[in-house]
Amino acid sequence: MSNAPTKSFTHTHVLKENGTVEFRCSTDSEAWPWLKLPVHHPTAVQAVHFWASVGASIAAGTFDTEKWSALTWTRWEIGERDAGQPVRGRMVRLEAQNGKRDETGVRLGYQLAMFDAEDRLAYEVEGKGVIFRTRDFPAWRSEAKSKAGISGGEKAFAYAPAALAGIEEFGVPLLSPLQGRAAPRADALITAENGLPPGHPYLDGSGDHVNSTHLSEAATQFLSLCREGAPFRVTGGEMRFTHYVELGVPFTIEQAEKSEGAMAMQITQNDTPCCIASLRFEKL
C-alpha cells in the first residue's frame, strides 16, 4: 500500500522514548463493520492488525506516504477467551528488523497487543513487511495483474453453501465446495463485488489485490469446509506471503498438513505458490 489512509481506527496515541506507541481504538461498529464479528475471528483480528499498525506507525513517524509497502508475514495468538473487542493497544517495533535493507527495500517488524475495556488481553499480532525503495510499484503491479487476468480468466464460479463455509450468520462464501477428502482442496474467487464494500459486509481493502484479511477469511472458510461446518474457534495462526493474489482471478487452497487442532494450507494462483496459511483451533 502507499499514501496515508483517509480515516483512522486508532486515536489518542502516546509515543514512548523507546519507540513504543500506545493508543486507543474505535468501538464504532457502524464505521468499522468487522467489529460486529466475534472478537477472535481471524477476519476481525487481521482488520484490527492492519488499521492499528498503520495508525501507530503514522503516530511514530515511521509511515512513509511516498513509498509502497507490503506485508510478508504475520502471526497471531488469542489472549483470554472471554475478552471483548479491543479498546486500546500497544505497538512495539522489533529492533532486529528495523532498518535492515536488501535488494527490494527496507524490512520492518512490529508486535501489537490489543486489550479490552476490562484490560484483558484480546490477542497479540506480529507482522513483518517491506517498504519498496527501488521498484516502480504501479507499473510492476499493472503488468502482474494483466498477466494474471490473461492466464486465469473469468469463468462461472459455484460457491459452497454458507452453512458449510461456517458463515450462516455473517459473511459471504468465497470458496467452491470441497474437492477430495484424502487431500482436500477448494477453488476460490475473490472479486471487487464479493470482497469489498458494499458487496461484503466485513471485508475491505485497497482494491489492488487480495489482502491478508481476505486470505485469513478464505483459510477459515476452508477449515470449516474440511470440518463439514462443525463449529470451532481459531486460537491463533500464521501466514507467510510470497506472491500477490489477484482480485477477480481464481485461486486454489489445499491442505498441506493437518494435526489435531491445527491445519496448514497452501494458496496457489496460476500455478504460482502465493501464501502458506496455518490455523490453530479448538472445537466448540
Coordinates of C-alpha atoms in Angstrom, one line a residue:
M1 CA 0.0 0.0 0.0
S2 CA 1.0 3.7 -0.3
N3 CA -0.3 7.0 1.0
A4 CA -1.9 7.7 4.3
P5 CA -5.4 6.4 4.8
T6 CA -8.3 8.9 4.8
K7 CA -9.7 7.6 8.1
S8 CA -8.2 6.4 11.4
F9 CA -9.2 3.4 13.6
T10 CA -6.8 4.5 16.3
H11 CA -6.6 7.7 18.3
T12 CA -5.0 9.3 21.4
H13 CA -1.6 8.0 20.5
V14 CA 1.3 8.2 23.0
L15 CA 4.8 7.8 21.6
K16 CA 7.3 6.5 24.2
E17 CA 11.0 7.2 24.2
N18 CA 11.8 3.7 23.1
G19 CA 9.5 4.0 20.1
T20 CA 6.6 2.0 21.6
V21 CA 3.2 3.5 20.7
E22 CA 0.2 3.2 23.0
F23 CA -3.2 4.1 21.6
R24 CA -7.0 3.9 21.9
C25 CA -9.1 2.5 19.2
S26 CA -12.6 3.0 17.9
T27 CA -15.5 0.9 19.1
D28 CA -17.9 2.2 16.4
S29 CA -19.2 -0.9 14.6
E30 CA -21.0 1.1 12.0
A31 CA -17.8 2.8 10.9
W32 CA -15.8 -0.5 11.3
P33 CA -18.3 -3.3 10.5
W34 CA -15.9 -6.1 11.3
L35 CA -16.2 -5.2 15.0
K36 CA -19.6 -7.0 14.8
L37 CA -17.7 -10.3 14.3
P38 CA -16.6 -12.4 17.3
V39 CA -13.6 -10.8 18.8
H40 CA -11.2 -13.7 18.0
H41 CA -12.5 -14.2 14.4
P42 CA -9.4 -14.1 12.1
T43 CA -11.1 -11.5 9.8
A44 CA -11.6 -9.2 12.8
V45 CA -8.1 -9.8 14.1
Q46 CA -6.5 -9.1 10.7
A47 CA -8.6 -6.0 10.1
V48 CA -7.5 -4.6 13.5
H49 CA -4.0 -5.6 12.7
F50 CA -3.9 -3.5 9.5
W51 CA -5.6 -0.4 10.8
A52 CA -3.8 -0.4 14.2
S53 CA -0.4 -0.9 12.7
V54 CA -0.9 1.8 10.2
G55 CA -2.3 4.2 12.8
A56 CA 0.5 3.6 15.2
S57 CA 3.2 3.8 12.5
I58 CA 1.8 7.2 11.5
A59 CA 1.9 8.4 15.1
A60 CA 5.5 7.1 15.4
G61 CA 6.6 8.9 12.3
T62 CA 7.7 5.7 10.5
F63 CA 4.9 5.6 7.9
D64 CA 6.2 6.9 4.6
T65 CA 3.3 8.1 2.4
E66 CA 5.6 8.3 -0.6
K67 CA 6.6 4.6 -0.6
W68 CA 4.7 1.4 -1.3
S69 CA 4.8 -1.4 1.3
A70 CA 3.7 -5.0 1.7
L71 CA 3.1 -7.4 4.5
T72 CA 5.2 -10.5 4.1
W73 CA 4.5 -12.5 7.3
T74 CA 2.1 -12.3 10.2
R75 CA 1.4 -14.5 13.3
W76 CA -1.3 -14.0 15.9
E77 CA -2.4 -15.7 19.2
I78 CA -5.6 -15.0 21.1
G79 CA -5.5 -14.0 24.7
E80 CA -8.2 -14.5 27.3
R81 CA -11.1 -16.5 25.9
D82 CA -13.7 -14.1 27.5
A83 CA -12.0 -10.9 26.3
G84 CA -14.2 -8.4 24.4
Q85 CA -13.5 -6.2 21.5
P86 CA -10.3 -4.2 22.0
V87 CA -10.5 -0.6 23.2
R88 CA -6.7 0.1 23.4
G89 CA -3.5 -1.3 22.1
R90 CA 0.3 -1.1 22.1
M91 CA 2.7 -1.4 19.2
V92 CA 6.4 -2.3 19.7
R93 CA 8.8 -2.3 16.8
L94 CA 11.0 -5.3 16.6
E95 CA 14.5 -3.9 16.6
A96 CA 16.0 -7.0 14.9
Q97 CA 14.1 -5.9 11.7
N98 CA 14.4 -2.1 11.9
G99 CA 16.5 -0.6 9.1
K100 CA 17.5 -3.9 7.5
R101 CA 17.8 -3.4 3.8
D102 CA 18.1 -5.8 0.9
E103 CA 17.7 -5.5 -2.9
T104 CA 14.0 -4.9 -2.5
G105 CA 13.7 -2.4 0.2
V106 CA 13.7 -1.7 4.0
R107 CA 12.3 -4.6 6.1
L108 CA 10.5 -3.8 9.3
G109 CA 8.9 -5.8 12.0
Y110 CA 6.4 -5.0 14.9
Q111 CA 4.2 -6.5 17.5
L112 CA 0.7 -5.5 18.5
A113 CA -1.0 -6.2 21.8
M114 CA -4.8 -5.4 22.0
F115 CA -6.8 -5.1 25.2
D116 CA -10.5 -4.9 26.0
A117 CA -12.4 -2.5 28.3
E118 CA -11.6 -4.6 31.3
D119 CA -7.9 -4.6 30.4
R120 CA -7.9 -8.3 29.3
L121 CA -5.6 -9.3 26.5
A122 CA -7.7 -9.9 23.5
Y123 CA -4.8 -11.0 21.2
E124 CA -1.3 -10.4 20.1
V125 CA -0.2 -10.0 16.5
E126 CA 3.3 -9.9 15.0
G127 CA 4.0 -8.7 11.5
K128 CA 6.9 -8.3 9.1
G129 CA 6.9 -6.3 5.9
V130 CA 8.9 -4.5 3.3
I131 CA 9.0 -0.9 2.2
F132 CA 9.9 -0.9 -1.5
R133 CA 12.6 1.6 -2.4
T134 CA 13.7 0.8 -5.9
R135 CA 10.7 -0.9 -7.6
D136 CA 8.3 1.0 -9.9
F137 CA 5.5 -0.4 -8.0
P138 CA 2.4 0.8 -10.0
A139 CA 4.0 -0.4 -13.3
W140 CA 5.0 -3.7 -11.8
R141 CA 1.6 -4.3 -10.3
S142 CA -0.1 -3.3 -13.6
E143 CA 1.9 -5.8 -15.5
A144 CA 1.3 -8.6 -12.9
K145 CA -2.4 -8.0 -12.9
S146 CA -2.6 -8.1 -16.7
K147 CA -0.7 -11.4 -16.9
A148 CA -2.8 -12.9 -14.2
G149 CA -6.0 -11.9 -15.9
I150 CA -5.0 -13.4 -19.2
S151 CA -3.8 -16.6 -17.6
G152 CA -6.6 -17.1 -15.1
G153 CA -9.5 -15.6 -16.9
E154 CA -13.0 -15.0 -15.7
K155 CA -15.4 -18.0 -15.5
A156 CA -18.6 -19.0 -13.9
F157 CA -18.0 -19.9 -10.3
A158 CA -20.1 -22.0 -7.9
Y159 CA -19.6 -21.1 -4.3
A160 CA -20.1 -23.5 -1.3
P161 CA -23.2 -23.3 0.9
A162 CA -22.8 -20.7 3.6
A163 CA -23.5 -23.4 6.3
L164 CA -20.6 -25.5 5.3
A165 CA -18.3 -22.4 5.0
G166 CA -19.2 -21.5 8.6
I167 CA -20.8 -18.2 7.7
E168 CA -24.6 -18.7 8.1
E169 CA -24.8 -15.8 10.5
F170 CA -22.4 -13.5 8.7
G171 CA -20.2 -13.1 5.6
V172 CA -20.1 -14.2 2.0
P173 CA -18.9 -17.6 0.6
L174 CA -15.6 -17.2 -1.2
L175 CA -14.7 -20.8 -1.9
S176 CA -16.1 -23.6 -4.0
P177 CA -17.4 -26.8 -2.4
L178 CA -14.6 -29.1 -1.1
Q179 CA -12.9 -31.4 -3.6
G180 CA -11.4 -34.6 -2.3
R181 CA -11.1 -36.0 1.2
A182 CA -7.7 -37.6 1.5
A183 CA -6.1 -34.4 0.1
P184 CA -8.8 -31.7 0.4
R185 CA -8.7 -28.7 -1.9
A186 CA -11.1 -26.0 -3.0
D187 CA -11.1 -23.3 -5.6
A188 CA -11.6 -19.7 -4.5
L189 CA -12.6 -16.5 -6.3
I190 CA -12.5 -13.1 -4.5
T191 CA -13.7 -10.1 -6.6
A192 CA -14.4 -6.5 -6.1
E193 CA -18.0 -7.5 -5.9
N194 CA -17.8 -10.1 -3.2
G195 CA -14.6 -9.0 -1.4
L196 CA -15.1 -5.2 -1.0
P197 CA -17.9 -2.9 0.2
P198 CA -20.8 -2.9 -0.4
G199 CA -20.9 -6.5 -1.6
H200 CA -19.2 -7.8 1.5
P201 CA -20.4 -6.7 5.0
Y202 CA -16.9 -7.0 6.7
L203 CA -14.1 -7.3 4.2
D204 CA -12.3 -4.3 2.7
G205 CA -9.1 -3.4 1.0
S206 CA -7.2 -1.2 -1.4
G207 CA -8.8 -2.9 -4.4
D208 CA -5.3 -3.6 -5.8
H209 CA -5.1 -7.2 -4.7
V210 CA -6.4 -9.9 -2.4
N211 CA -5.1 -8.9 1.0
S212 CA -4.2 -10.6 4.3
T213 CA -7.7 -10.2 5.7
H214 CA -9.2 -11.8 2.6
L215 CA -6.8 -14.7 2.8
S216 CA -7.4 -15.3 6.5
E217 CA -11.1 -15.4 5.8
A218 CA -10.6 -17.8 2.9
A219 CA -8.4 -20.0 5.1
T220 CA -11.1 -20.0 7.9
Q221 CA -13.8 -21.0 5.4
F222 CA -11.6 -23.8 4.0
L223 CA -11.1 -25.2 7.5
S224 CA -14.9 -25.0 8.0
L225 CA -15.4 -26.9 4.7
C226 CA -13.0 -29.6 5.9
R227 CA -15.0 -29.9 9.2
E228 CA -18.3 -30.0 7.3
G229 CA -19.5 -26.9 9.0
A230 CA -18.9 -28.2 12.6
P231 CA -18.3 -25.1 14.9
F232 CA -14.8 -24.2 16.0
R233 CA -12.8 -21.2 17.3
V234 CA -9.5 -20.2 15.8
T235 CA -7.0 -19.6 18.6
G236 CA -4.0 -18.5 16.5
G237 CA -2.4 -18.6 13.1
E238 CA 0.4 -17.7 10.8
M239 CA 0.5 -16.5 7.2
R240 CA 3.6 -16.2 5.0
F241 CA 3.1 -14.3 1.7
T242 CA 5.4 -14.9 -1.2
H243 CA 3.3 -13.6 -4.2
Y244 CA 0.3 -11.3 -4.6
V245 CA -3.0 -13.0 -5.1
E246 CA -5.0 -11.0 -7.7
L247 CA -8.6 -10.0 -7.4
G248 CA -11.0 -11.4 -9.9
V249 CA -8.8 -14.4 -10.7
P250 CA -9.5 -17.9 -9.3
F251 CA -7.0 -19.4 -6.9
T252 CA -6.7 -22.7 -5.1
I253 CA -6.5 -23.6 -1.4
E254 CA -5.3 -27.1 -0.5
Q255 CA -4.5 -28.9 2.8
A256 CA -0.7 -29.1 3.2
E257 CA -0.5 -30.5 6.8
K258 CA -3.1 -31.5 9.4
S259 CA -2.9 -32.5 13.1
E260 CA -5.3 -32.4 16.0
G261 CA -6.3 -28.8 16.3
A262 CA -4.2 -27.4 13.5
M263 CA -4.1 -27.2 9.7
A264 CA -1.7 -25.7 7.2
M265 CA -2.9 -24.6 3.8
Q266 CA -1.1 -23.8 0.5
I267 CA -2.6 -21.0 -1.5
T268 CA -1.8 -21.0 -5.2
Q269 CA -2.8 -18.9 -8.2
N270 CA -2.0 -19.7 -11.8
D271 CA 0.4 -22.4 -10.6
T272 CA 2.3 -19.9 -8.5
P273 CA 2.6 -20.5 -4.7
C274 CA 1.4 -17.3 -3.0
C275 CA 0.8 -18.0 0.6
I276 CA 1.1 -20.6 3.3
A277 CA -1.6 -20.1 6.0
S278 CA -1.7 -22.1 9.2
L279 CA -4.6 -22.0 11.7
R280 CA -4.9 -23.5 15.2
F281 CA -8.3 -24.1 16.5
E282 CA -10.5 -25.6 19.2
K283 CA -13.8 -27.4 18.8
L284 CA -16.9 -25.7 20.2

